[in-house]
Tab-separated table of C-alpha atoms in Angstrom:
chain	number	residue	atom	x	y	z
A	19	MET	CA	0.000	0.000	0.000
A	20	ARG	CA	1.286	3.441	-0.883
A	21	PHE	CA	0.075	6.744	0.541
A	22	TYR	CA	1.145	10.342	0.036
A	23	THR	CA	0.869	12.961	2.771
A	24	GLY	CA	1.262	16.728	2.996
A	25	ASP	CA	2.203	18.320	6.284
A	26	GLU	CA	2.327	21.675	8.037
A	27	SER	CA	6.081	21.952	7.407
A	28	GLY	CA	5.621	22.048	3.632
A	29	LEU	CA	6.791	18.483	2.921
A	30	ILE	CA	5.104	15.946	0.655
A	31	LYS	CA	6.000	12.417	1.728
A	32	GLY	CA	5.439	8.968	0.280
A	33	ILE	CA	4.778	6.005	2.550
A	34	ASP	CA	4.949	2.344	1.526
A	35	ILE	CA	3.369	-0.063	4.008
A	36	ASP	CA	3.833	-3.822	3.654
A	37	ALA	CA	0.468	-5.413	4.426
A	38	ASN	CA	2.188	-8.766	5.060
A	39	VAL	CA	3.960	-7.387	8.157
A	40	SER	CA	1.537	-6.965	11.036
A	41	LEU	CA	1.755	-4.098	13.491
A	42	LEU	CA	2.333	-6.422	16.459
A	43	GLU	CA	5.131	-8.233	14.633
A	44	ALA	CA	6.800	-4.958	13.654
A	45	GLN	CA	6.579	-3.606	17.214
A	46	ALA	CA	8.060	-6.843	18.587
A	47	ARG	CA	11.002	-6.619	16.174
A	48	ALA	CA	11.603	-2.969	17.101
A	49	ALA	CA	11.548	-3.854	20.811
A	50	LYS	CA	14.167	-6.586	20.246
A	51	ARG	CA	16.426	-4.141	18.398
A	52	THR	CA	16.061	-1.575	21.174
A	53	LYS	CA	16.899	-4.186	23.818
A	54	ALA	CA	19.933	-5.384	21.866
A	55	ALA	CA	21.138	-1.791	21.410
A	56	ALA	CA	20.824	-1.174	25.165
A	57	LYS	CA	22.908	-4.269	25.945
A	58	ALA	CA	25.560	-3.248	23.429
A	59	LYS	CA	25.738	0.241	24.904
A	60	ALA	CA	26.247	-1.173	28.407
A	61	THR	CA	29.348	-3.078	27.261
A	62	LEU	CA	31.011	-0.116	25.552
A	63	LYS	CA	34.253	1.330	26.843
A	64	PRO	CA	34.233	4.985	28.005
A	65	THR	CA	36.189	6.051	24.907
A	66	GLU	CA	33.808	4.333	22.468
A	67	GLN	CA	30.818	6.078	20.968
A	68	ALA	CA	27.456	4.332	20.978
A	69	PRO	CA	25.858	3.818	17.553
A	70	LYS	CA	22.579	5.541	16.807
A	71	PRO	CA	19.617	3.357	17.773
A	72	ASP	CA	17.493	1.895	14.977
A	73	THR	CA	13.995	3.267	15.619
A	74	SER	CA	12.485	2.191	12.294
A	75	ILE	CA	9.410	-0.033	12.080
A	76	ASP	CA	9.523	-3.088	9.823
A	77	GLY	CA	7.097	-2.947	6.923
A	78	VAL	CA	7.259	0.866	6.592
A	79	ASN	CA	9.296	2.716	3.970
A	80	MET	CA	9.000	6.510	3.968
A	81	TRP	CA	10.659	9.159	1.790
A	82	THR	CA	10.281	12.854	0.997
A	83	VAL	CA	8.816	13.481	-2.455
A	84	ASP	CA	9.065	17.283	-2.500
A	85	GLY	CA	9.617	20.338	-0.358
A	86	SER	CA	11.822	21.720	2.355
A	87	VAL	CA	10.842	22.618	5.892
A	88	SER	CA	9.034	25.967	5.667
A	89	ARG	CA	5.883	26.982	7.514
A	90	GLU	CA	5.043	29.464	4.761
A	91	ARG	CA	4.816	26.563	2.302
A	92	SER	CA	2.594	24.446	4.555
A	93	ILE	CA	0.351	22.052	2.612
A	94	GLN	CA	-3.306	23.034	2.981
A	95	GLN	CA	-4.823	20.863	0.232
A	96	LEU	CA	-3.480	17.861	-1.679
A	97	CYS	CA	-4.958	15.767	-4.489
A	98	ALA	CA	-3.773	13.385	-7.206
A	99	THR	CA	-4.549	13.421	-10.920
A	100	LEU	CA	-3.273	12.283	-14.318
A	101	TRP	CA	-0.870	14.656	-16.096
A	102	SER	CA	-0.806	15.286	-19.848
A	103	SER	CA	2.067	12.771	-20.154
A	104	GLY	CA	-0.170	10.040	-18.710
A	105	ASP	CA	1.739	9.869	-15.418
A	106	ARG	CA	0.046	10.429	-12.084
A	107	VAL	CA	1.020	13.616	-10.259
A	108	LEU	CA	0.258	15.391	-6.985
A	109	VAL	CA	-1.355	18.848	-6.887
A	110	ALA	CA	-0.715	20.825	-3.696
A	111	GLY	CA	-2.243	24.060	-2.420
A	112	ARG	CA	0.175	25.823	-0.066
A	113	GLN	CA	-0.202	28.416	2.676
A	114	ASN	CA	1.615	31.062	0.603
A	115	GLY	CA	-1.015	30.694	-2.150
A	116	ASN	CA	1.041	28.579	-4.569
A	117	ILE	CA	-0.527	25.721	-6.507
A	118	ASP	CA	2.232	23.213	-7.274
A	119	VAL	CA	2.117	20.151	-9.525
A	120	VAL	CA	4.721	17.602	-8.478
A	121	GLY	CA	5.506	14.246	-10.051
A	122	TYR	CA	5.775	11.138	-7.919
A	123	ASP	CA	9.525	11.341	-8.544
A	124	GLY	CA	9.659	14.867	-7.061
A	125	GLN	CA	9.906	16.731	-10.372
A	126	GLN	CA	8.276	20.191	-10.307
A	127	LEU	CA	5.941	20.357	-13.315
A	128	TYR	CA	3.873	23.505	-12.739
A	129	THR	CA	3.528	26.380	-10.265
A	130	TYR	CA	0.882	29.044	-9.969
A	131	ALA	CA	1.630	31.859	-7.489
A	132	ASN	CA	-1.329	33.652	-5.900
A	133	SER	CA	-0.123	37.001	-4.546
A	134	GLU	CA	-3.450	37.652	-2.805
A	135	PHE	CA	-2.461	35.254	-0.010
A	136	SER	CA	0.171	37.724	1.238
A	137	GLU	CA	-2.575	40.242	2.007
A	138	LYS	CA	-3.458	40.500	5.702
A	139	LEU	CA	-7.175	40.501	6.422
A	140	SER	CA	-9.311	41.557	9.362
A	141	ILE	CA	-12.888	40.654	8.497
A	142	LYS	CA	-15.564	39.933	11.093
A	143	HIS	CA	-18.102	37.446	9.806
A	144	ASN	CA	-20.588	35.297	11.733
A	145	GLY	CA	-18.965	36.352	14.994
A	146	ARG	CA	-15.522	35.187	13.847
A	147	LEU	CA	-12.435	37.033	12.642
A	148	ILE	CA	-11.010	36.027	9.271
A	149	ALA	CA	-7.335	36.980	9.427
A	150	GLY	CA	-6.130	35.513	6.136
A	151	ARG	CA	-6.855	33.368	3.121
A	152	GLN	CA	-6.483	29.602	3.089
A	153	TYR	CA	-7.384	26.865	0.633
A	154	VAL	CA	-10.424	24.826	1.666
A	155	GLY	CA	-10.698	22.692	-1.462
A	156	LEU	CA	-8.663	21.613	-4.488
A	157	GLY	CA	-9.375	19.463	-7.524
A	158	ALA	CA	-7.554	18.918	-10.805
A	159	THR	CA	-7.571	17.204	-14.193
A	160	ASP	CA	-4.740	16.834	-16.713
A	161	SER	CA	-5.510	20.310	-18.098
A	162	GLN	CA	-7.078	22.437	-15.326
A	163	PHE	CA	-7.274	22.918	-11.592
A	164	LEU	CA	-10.111	24.185	-9.420
A	165	ALA	CA	-9.313	25.807	-6.077
A	166	CYS	CA	-11.482	27.403	-3.403
A	167	THR	CA	-10.483	29.661	-0.504
A	168	ASN	CA	-12.245	30.437	2.782
A	169	MET	CA	-13.146	33.813	1.252
A	170	GLY	CA	-15.454	32.008	-1.181
A	171	GLU	CA	-13.104	32.652	-4.114
A	172	ILE	CA	-13.265	29.970	-6.824
A	173	ARG	CA	-10.464	29.759	-9.411
A	174	TYR	CA	-10.912	27.390	-12.369
A	175	GLN	CA	-7.716	27.751	-14.398
A	176	SER	CA	-5.910	26.020	-17.222
A	177	PHE	CA	-2.394	24.681	-16.694
A	178	ALA	CA	-1.405	25.690	-20.231
A	179	THR	CA	-2.561	29.336	-20.195
A	180	ASP	CA	-3.501	32.046	-17.718
A	181	GLU	CA	-7.171	31.865	-18.709
A	182	ALA	CA	-9.292	31.376	-15.613
A	183	THR	CA	-12.883	31.495	-14.441
A	184	LEU	CA	-12.968	33.574	-11.247
A	185	MET	CA	-16.114	33.165	-9.183
A	186	LYS	CA	-17.132	34.838	-5.910
A	187	LEU	CA	-19.325	32.955	-3.433
A	188	PRO	CA	-20.269	33.884	0.182
A	189	LEU	CA	-17.563	34.274	2.832
A	190	ASP	CA	-16.471	31.657	5.350
A	191	ALA	CA	-16.440	28.617	3.080
A	192	PHE	CA	-15.283	25.602	5.089
A	193	ARG	CA	-14.929	22.877	2.455
A	194	MET	CA	-15.107	22.382	-1.305
A	195	ARG	CA	-15.171	19.033	-3.118
A	196	THR	CA	-15.108	18.264	-6.838
A	197	HIS	CA	-17.042	15.495	-8.585
A	198	ARG	CA	-14.794	12.511	-9.335
A	199	GLN	CA	-16.242	11.931	-12.835
A	200	ARG	CA	-16.595	15.592	-13.829
A	201	PRO	CA	-14.118	17.774	-11.901
A	202	SER	CA	-15.618	21.060	-13.135
A	203	VAL	CA	-18.681	20.278	-10.979
A	204	PHE	CA	-18.066	21.153	-7.349
A	205	ALA	CA	-19.944	21.432	-4.061
A	206	VAL	CA	-19.151	24.044	-1.428
A	207	GLY	CA	-20.440	24.983	2.017
A	208	GLY	CA	-19.403	26.512	5.326
A	209	ARG	CA	-20.545	28.510	8.330
A	210	GLU	CA	-23.945	30.038	7.498
A	211	HIS	CA	-23.179	28.930	3.956
A	212	GLU	CA	-25.584	26.218	2.854
A	213	LEU	CA	-24.524	23.504	0.452
A	214	SER	CA	-24.509	24.555	-3.195
A	215	VAL	CA	-23.392	22.728	-6.354
A	216	TRP	CA	-21.960	24.557	-9.380
A	217	ASP	CA	-20.439	23.804	-12.766
A	218	ALA	CA	-17.414	26.017	-13.403
A	219	GLU	CA	-17.633	25.438	-17.168
A	220	THR	CA	-21.234	26.600	-17.638
A	221	VAL	CA	-21.707	29.228	-14.900
A	222	LYS	CA	-22.398	32.794	-16.088
A	223	LEU	CA	-20.677	35.577	-14.164
A	224	GLU	CA	-21.239	39.321	-13.819
A	225	PRO	CA	-19.221	41.307	-16.390
A	226	GLN	CA	-16.364	42.629	-14.252
A	227	SER	CA	-12.665	42.017	-13.771
A	228	GLY	CA	-11.434	39.783	-10.979
A	229	TYR	CA	-13.746	37.593	-8.920
A	230	ALA	CA	-17.371	38.029	-9.985
A	231	LYS	CA	-20.650	36.877	-8.487
A	232	PRO	CA	-22.550	34.293	-10.549
A	233	GLN	CA	-25.543	35.465	-12.559
A	234	SER	CA	-26.831	31.979	-13.321
A	235	ALA	CA	-28.411	29.646	-10.783
A	236	PRO	CA	-26.418	26.771	-9.309
A	237	ILE	CA	-27.074	23.144	-10.213
A	238	PHE	CA	-28.393	22.725	-6.680
A	239	LYS	CA	-28.893	24.968	-3.663
A	240	ALA	CA	-29.779	23.358	-0.339
A	241	LYS	CA	-32.402	24.737	1.994
A	242	ASN	CA	-31.992	24.790	5.763
A	243	VAL	CA	-33.829	22.177	7.807
A	244	PRO	CA	-37.072	23.240	9.578
A	245	ASN	CA	-36.937	25.132	12.880
A	246	ASP	CA	-36.316	23.140	16.043
A	247	PHE	CA	-38.910	22.250	18.703
A	248	LEU	CA	-38.608	25.785	20.156
A	249	ASN	CA	-39.321	27.202	16.691
A	250	LEU	CA	-35.765	28.575	16.534
A	251	ARG	CA	-33.702	28.644	13.379
A	252	VAL	CA	-31.159	25.816	13.135
A	253	PRO	CA	-27.622	27.235	12.606
A	254	VAL	CA	-25.745	26.178	9.464
A	255	TRP	CA	-22.213	24.773	9.630
A	256	VAL	CA	-21.276	22.545	6.695
A	257	THR	CA	-17.881	20.958	7.424
A	258	ASP	CA	-17.439	18.442	4.599
A	259	MET	CA	-19.276	16.790	1.718
A	260	GLN	CA	-18.897	13.856	-0.662
A	261	PHE	CA	-20.561	13.053	-3.993
A	262	THR	CA	-22.059	9.588	-3.613
A	263	SER	CA	-23.246	9.079	-7.215
A	264	ASP	CA	-21.596	9.172	-10.636
A	265	ASP	CA	-24.323	11.424	-12.064
A	266	ALA	CA	-22.888	14.963	-12.137
A	267	THR	CA	-26.101	16.546	-13.447
A	268	HIS	CA	-28.343	15.347	-10.610
A	269	PRO	CA	-25.945	14.080	-7.953
A	270	THR	CA	-26.633	12.714	-4.498
A	271	ILE	CA	-24.433	14.277	-1.842
A	272	ALA	CA	-23.551	13.332	1.732
A	273	VAL	CA	-22.823	16.267	4.040
A	274	SER	CA	-21.329	16.445	7.536
A	275	THR	CA	-21.950	19.328	9.926
A	276	GLY	CA	-20.286	20.895	12.925
A	277	HIS	CA	-23.476	20.136	14.849
A	278	LYS	CA	-22.873	16.350	14.808
A	279	GLN	CA	-25.138	15.459	11.866
A	280	ILE	CA	-24.676	13.625	8.599
A	281	ARG	CA	-27.217	14.562	5.943
A	282	LEU	CA	-27.999	13.013	2.575
A	283	TYR	CA	-29.233	15.237	-0.271
A	284	ASP	CA	-30.926	14.007	-3.442
A	285	THR	CA	-30.828	16.911	-5.885
A	286	ARG	CA	-33.629	15.371	-7.945
A	287	ALA	CA	-36.040	15.191	-5.013
A	288	GLN	CA	-35.920	18.324	-2.844
A	289	GLN	CA	-33.728	21.087	-1.459
A	290	ARG	CA	-33.844	19.783	2.095
A	291	PRO	CA	-32.020	16.575	3.068
A	292	VAL	CA	-33.809	13.294	2.426
A	293	GLN	CA	-31.982	11.804	5.436
A	294	ASP	CA	-30.739	13.589	8.541
A	295	TRP	CA	-28.853	11.587	11.193
A	296	GLU	CA	-27.404	12.981	14.423
A	297	ILE	CA	-24.813	10.269	14.693
A	298	SER	CA	-21.875	11.738	16.648
A	299	LYS	CA	-21.204	13.238	20.062
A	300	HIS	CA	-18.745	15.793	18.667
A	301	PRO	CA	-18.464	18.055	15.592
A	302	ILE	CA	-17.802	15.977	12.475
A	303	LEU	CA	-14.972	17.546	10.475
A	304	HIS	CA	-14.048	14.943	7.842
A	305	LEU	CA	-16.161	12.770	5.571
A	306	LEU	CA	-15.160	10.099	3.066
A	307	ALA	CA	-17.432	8.118	0.737
A	308	SER	CA	-16.510	4.573	-0.262
A	309	HIS	CA	-16.191	3.958	-4.004
A	310	VAL	CA	-16.804	0.232	-3.454
A	311	ARG	CA	-19.820	-0.022	-1.136
A	312	PRO	CA	-22.630	2.359	-0.009
A	313	GLU	CA	-20.678	3.424	3.071
A	314	LEU	CA	-19.350	6.591	4.656
A	315	PHE	CA	-16.328	7.086	6.885
A	316	PHE	CA	-16.296	10.121	9.156
A	317	ALA	CA	-14.129	11.580	11.909
A	318	ASP	CA	-14.639	14.249	14.562
A	319	ASN	CA	-12.386	16.690	16.387
A	320	MET	CA	-11.763	14.279	19.285
A	321	GLY	CA	-9.913	11.504	17.442
A	322	ASN	CA	-12.960	9.292	16.810
A	323	ALA	CA	-13.372	7.655	13.388
A	324	HIS	CA	-16.444	5.636	12.405
A	325	GLN	CA	-17.965	3.752	9.506
A	326	MET	CA	-21.666	3.891	8.615
A	327	ASP	CA	-24.082	2.394	6.103
A	328	ILE	CA	-25.804	5.046	3.966
A	329	ARG	CA	-28.839	2.806	3.408
A	330	THR	CA	-29.701	2.455	7.101
A	331	GLY	CA	-27.857	5.310	8.801
A	332	LEU	CA	-26.387	2.861	11.330
A	333	LEU	CA	-22.789	2.637	12.482
A	334	THR	CA	-21.080	-0.493	11.193
A	335	GLY	CA	-17.644	0.008	12.726
A	336	THR	CA	-15.368	2.142	14.896
A	337	PHE	CA	-11.627	2.635	14.458
A	338	LYS	CA	-9.843	2.850	17.800
A	339	GLY	CA	-6.374	3.877	18.902
A	340	ILE	CA	-6.270	7.364	17.323
A	341	SER	CA	-4.813	10.113	19.520
A	342	GLY	CA	-5.769	13.688	18.749
A	343	ALA	CA	-8.035	15.128	16.099
A	344	VAL	CA	-8.163	13.426	12.703
A	345	LYS	CA	-6.805	15.545	9.845
A	346	SER	CA	-7.468	13.341	6.818
A	347	LEU	CA	-8.978	10.040	5.645
A	348	ALA	CA	-8.106	7.910	2.615
A	349	LEU	CA	-9.381	4.576	1.285
A	350	SER	CA	-7.440	1.908	-0.602
A	351	GLU	CA	-8.421	1.041	-4.185
A	352	ASP	CA	-10.210	-2.162	-3.178
A	353	GLY	CA	-11.909	-0.468	-0.215
A	354	SER	CA	-10.525	-2.999	2.275
A	355	LYS	CA	-8.202	-0.602	4.135
A	356	LEU	CA	-8.620	2.875	5.607
A	357	ALA	CA	-5.717	5.253	6.282
A	358	VAL	CA	-6.194	7.827	9.047
A	359	ALA	CA	-3.813	10.742	9.679
A	360	GLY	CA	-4.034	12.495	13.037
A	361	LEU	CA	-2.516	15.355	14.978
A	362	ASP	CA	-0.353	12.814	16.829
A	363	ARG	CA	1.771	12.613	13.614
A	364	PHE	CA	0.889	8.983	12.931
A	365	VAL	CA	-0.678	7.567	9.786
A	366	ARG	CA	-2.619	4.454	10.798
A	367	VAL	CA	-4.020	1.787	8.497
A	368	PHE	CA	-7.170	-0.119	9.552
A	369	GLU	CA	-9.181	-2.917	8.028
A	370	THR	CA	-12.691	-1.850	6.987
A	371	GLU	CA	-14.316	-5.207	7.673
A	372	GLY	CA	-14.404	-7.573	10.620
A	373	MET	CA	-13.052	-6.139	13.876
A	374	ARG	CA	-11.588	-2.983	12.246
A	375	GLN	CA	-8.193	-3.897	13.633
A	376	PRO	CA	-5.167	-1.594	13.139
A	377	LEU	CA	-2.938	-3.235	10.526
A	378	HIS	CA	0.030	-0.899	10.659
A	379	ARG	CA	1.148	2.645	11.405
A	380	ALA	CA	3.879	5.059	10.361
A	381	TYR	CA	5.331	7.992	12.279
A	382	VAL	CA	5.785	10.890	9.865
A	383	LYS	CA	7.569	13.326	12.261
A	384	GLN	CA	5.560	16.373	11.128
A	385	ARG	CA	1.893	17.138	11.701
A	386	VAL	CA	-0.048	15.884	8.689
A	387	SER	CA	-2.543	18.269	7.090
A	388	GLN	CA	-3.591	16.150	4.089
């Protein structure tokens, strides 16, 4: 199994994990090496220097693909796509505003520099202070990329030219996701920013330079759920979303909220969710849809990761042993393994069936962001 991570120090790393080496076996081998190193150190003469201890874990091979340690180049968004040459590449959105395309061999293929990210902001919105721009979503094809910032700024730009569609949506966007079959179609939402679905290729914008508000209607615009039992308005906080169908014209979308719910929208049926489950005890920040089975994986801000069946809304599994908030989720190609990256700087691999046992883990030294 091979995974790629982006961290807060600006590094993109590759991790190979041997599924044939179990976590318990690897830990036992590491403990034996540590014990042998301690015995060897005890027999050294005062003039001899002790060798560096081997702290590696069997079954894990890790290397740096690109980057040098720099907080200004921290990875905020990371995705993979096919390049024009037919090779797979990584597309990274950095804290300084750059969009970099990097080959798996570390070769720099493209860079777009966004000077707007150097601008300091002080905007009060929804009772919060927005002090600067950051990427909240990134998608790419072999010819274009689509990026979204927390300011609601959408950039759909070609790699070959500077031609771009610049779109302005409401402030305080929290997450943007592109459709896996048609990357120009994207969903976006945030704090007091209900879910909306747009097509960057067909949207009509106001005639002005720079970022412009859309004149045409979105493919879909969600409507808030009814008032609560006290007849009070329910606050909106969309934290993540996933397209759960291959139909980009009338998609079905799963949405997580900061108020512990997972909602399912059918754009053909109605603007309000067709299913609304309050399934967590804490704000849900990350959502991942399985491409193999009708399942969702979600994680909250307390280090809890769960698996649920979309058809019933019931939990089918829990992944234990994670310390700190989860920063990212990824699923293997066959859907049998789930990788979880947390604030504790570990990438853990779990099985998605049976007892959901941890299969392996890798310590990446820096805090993983993607």
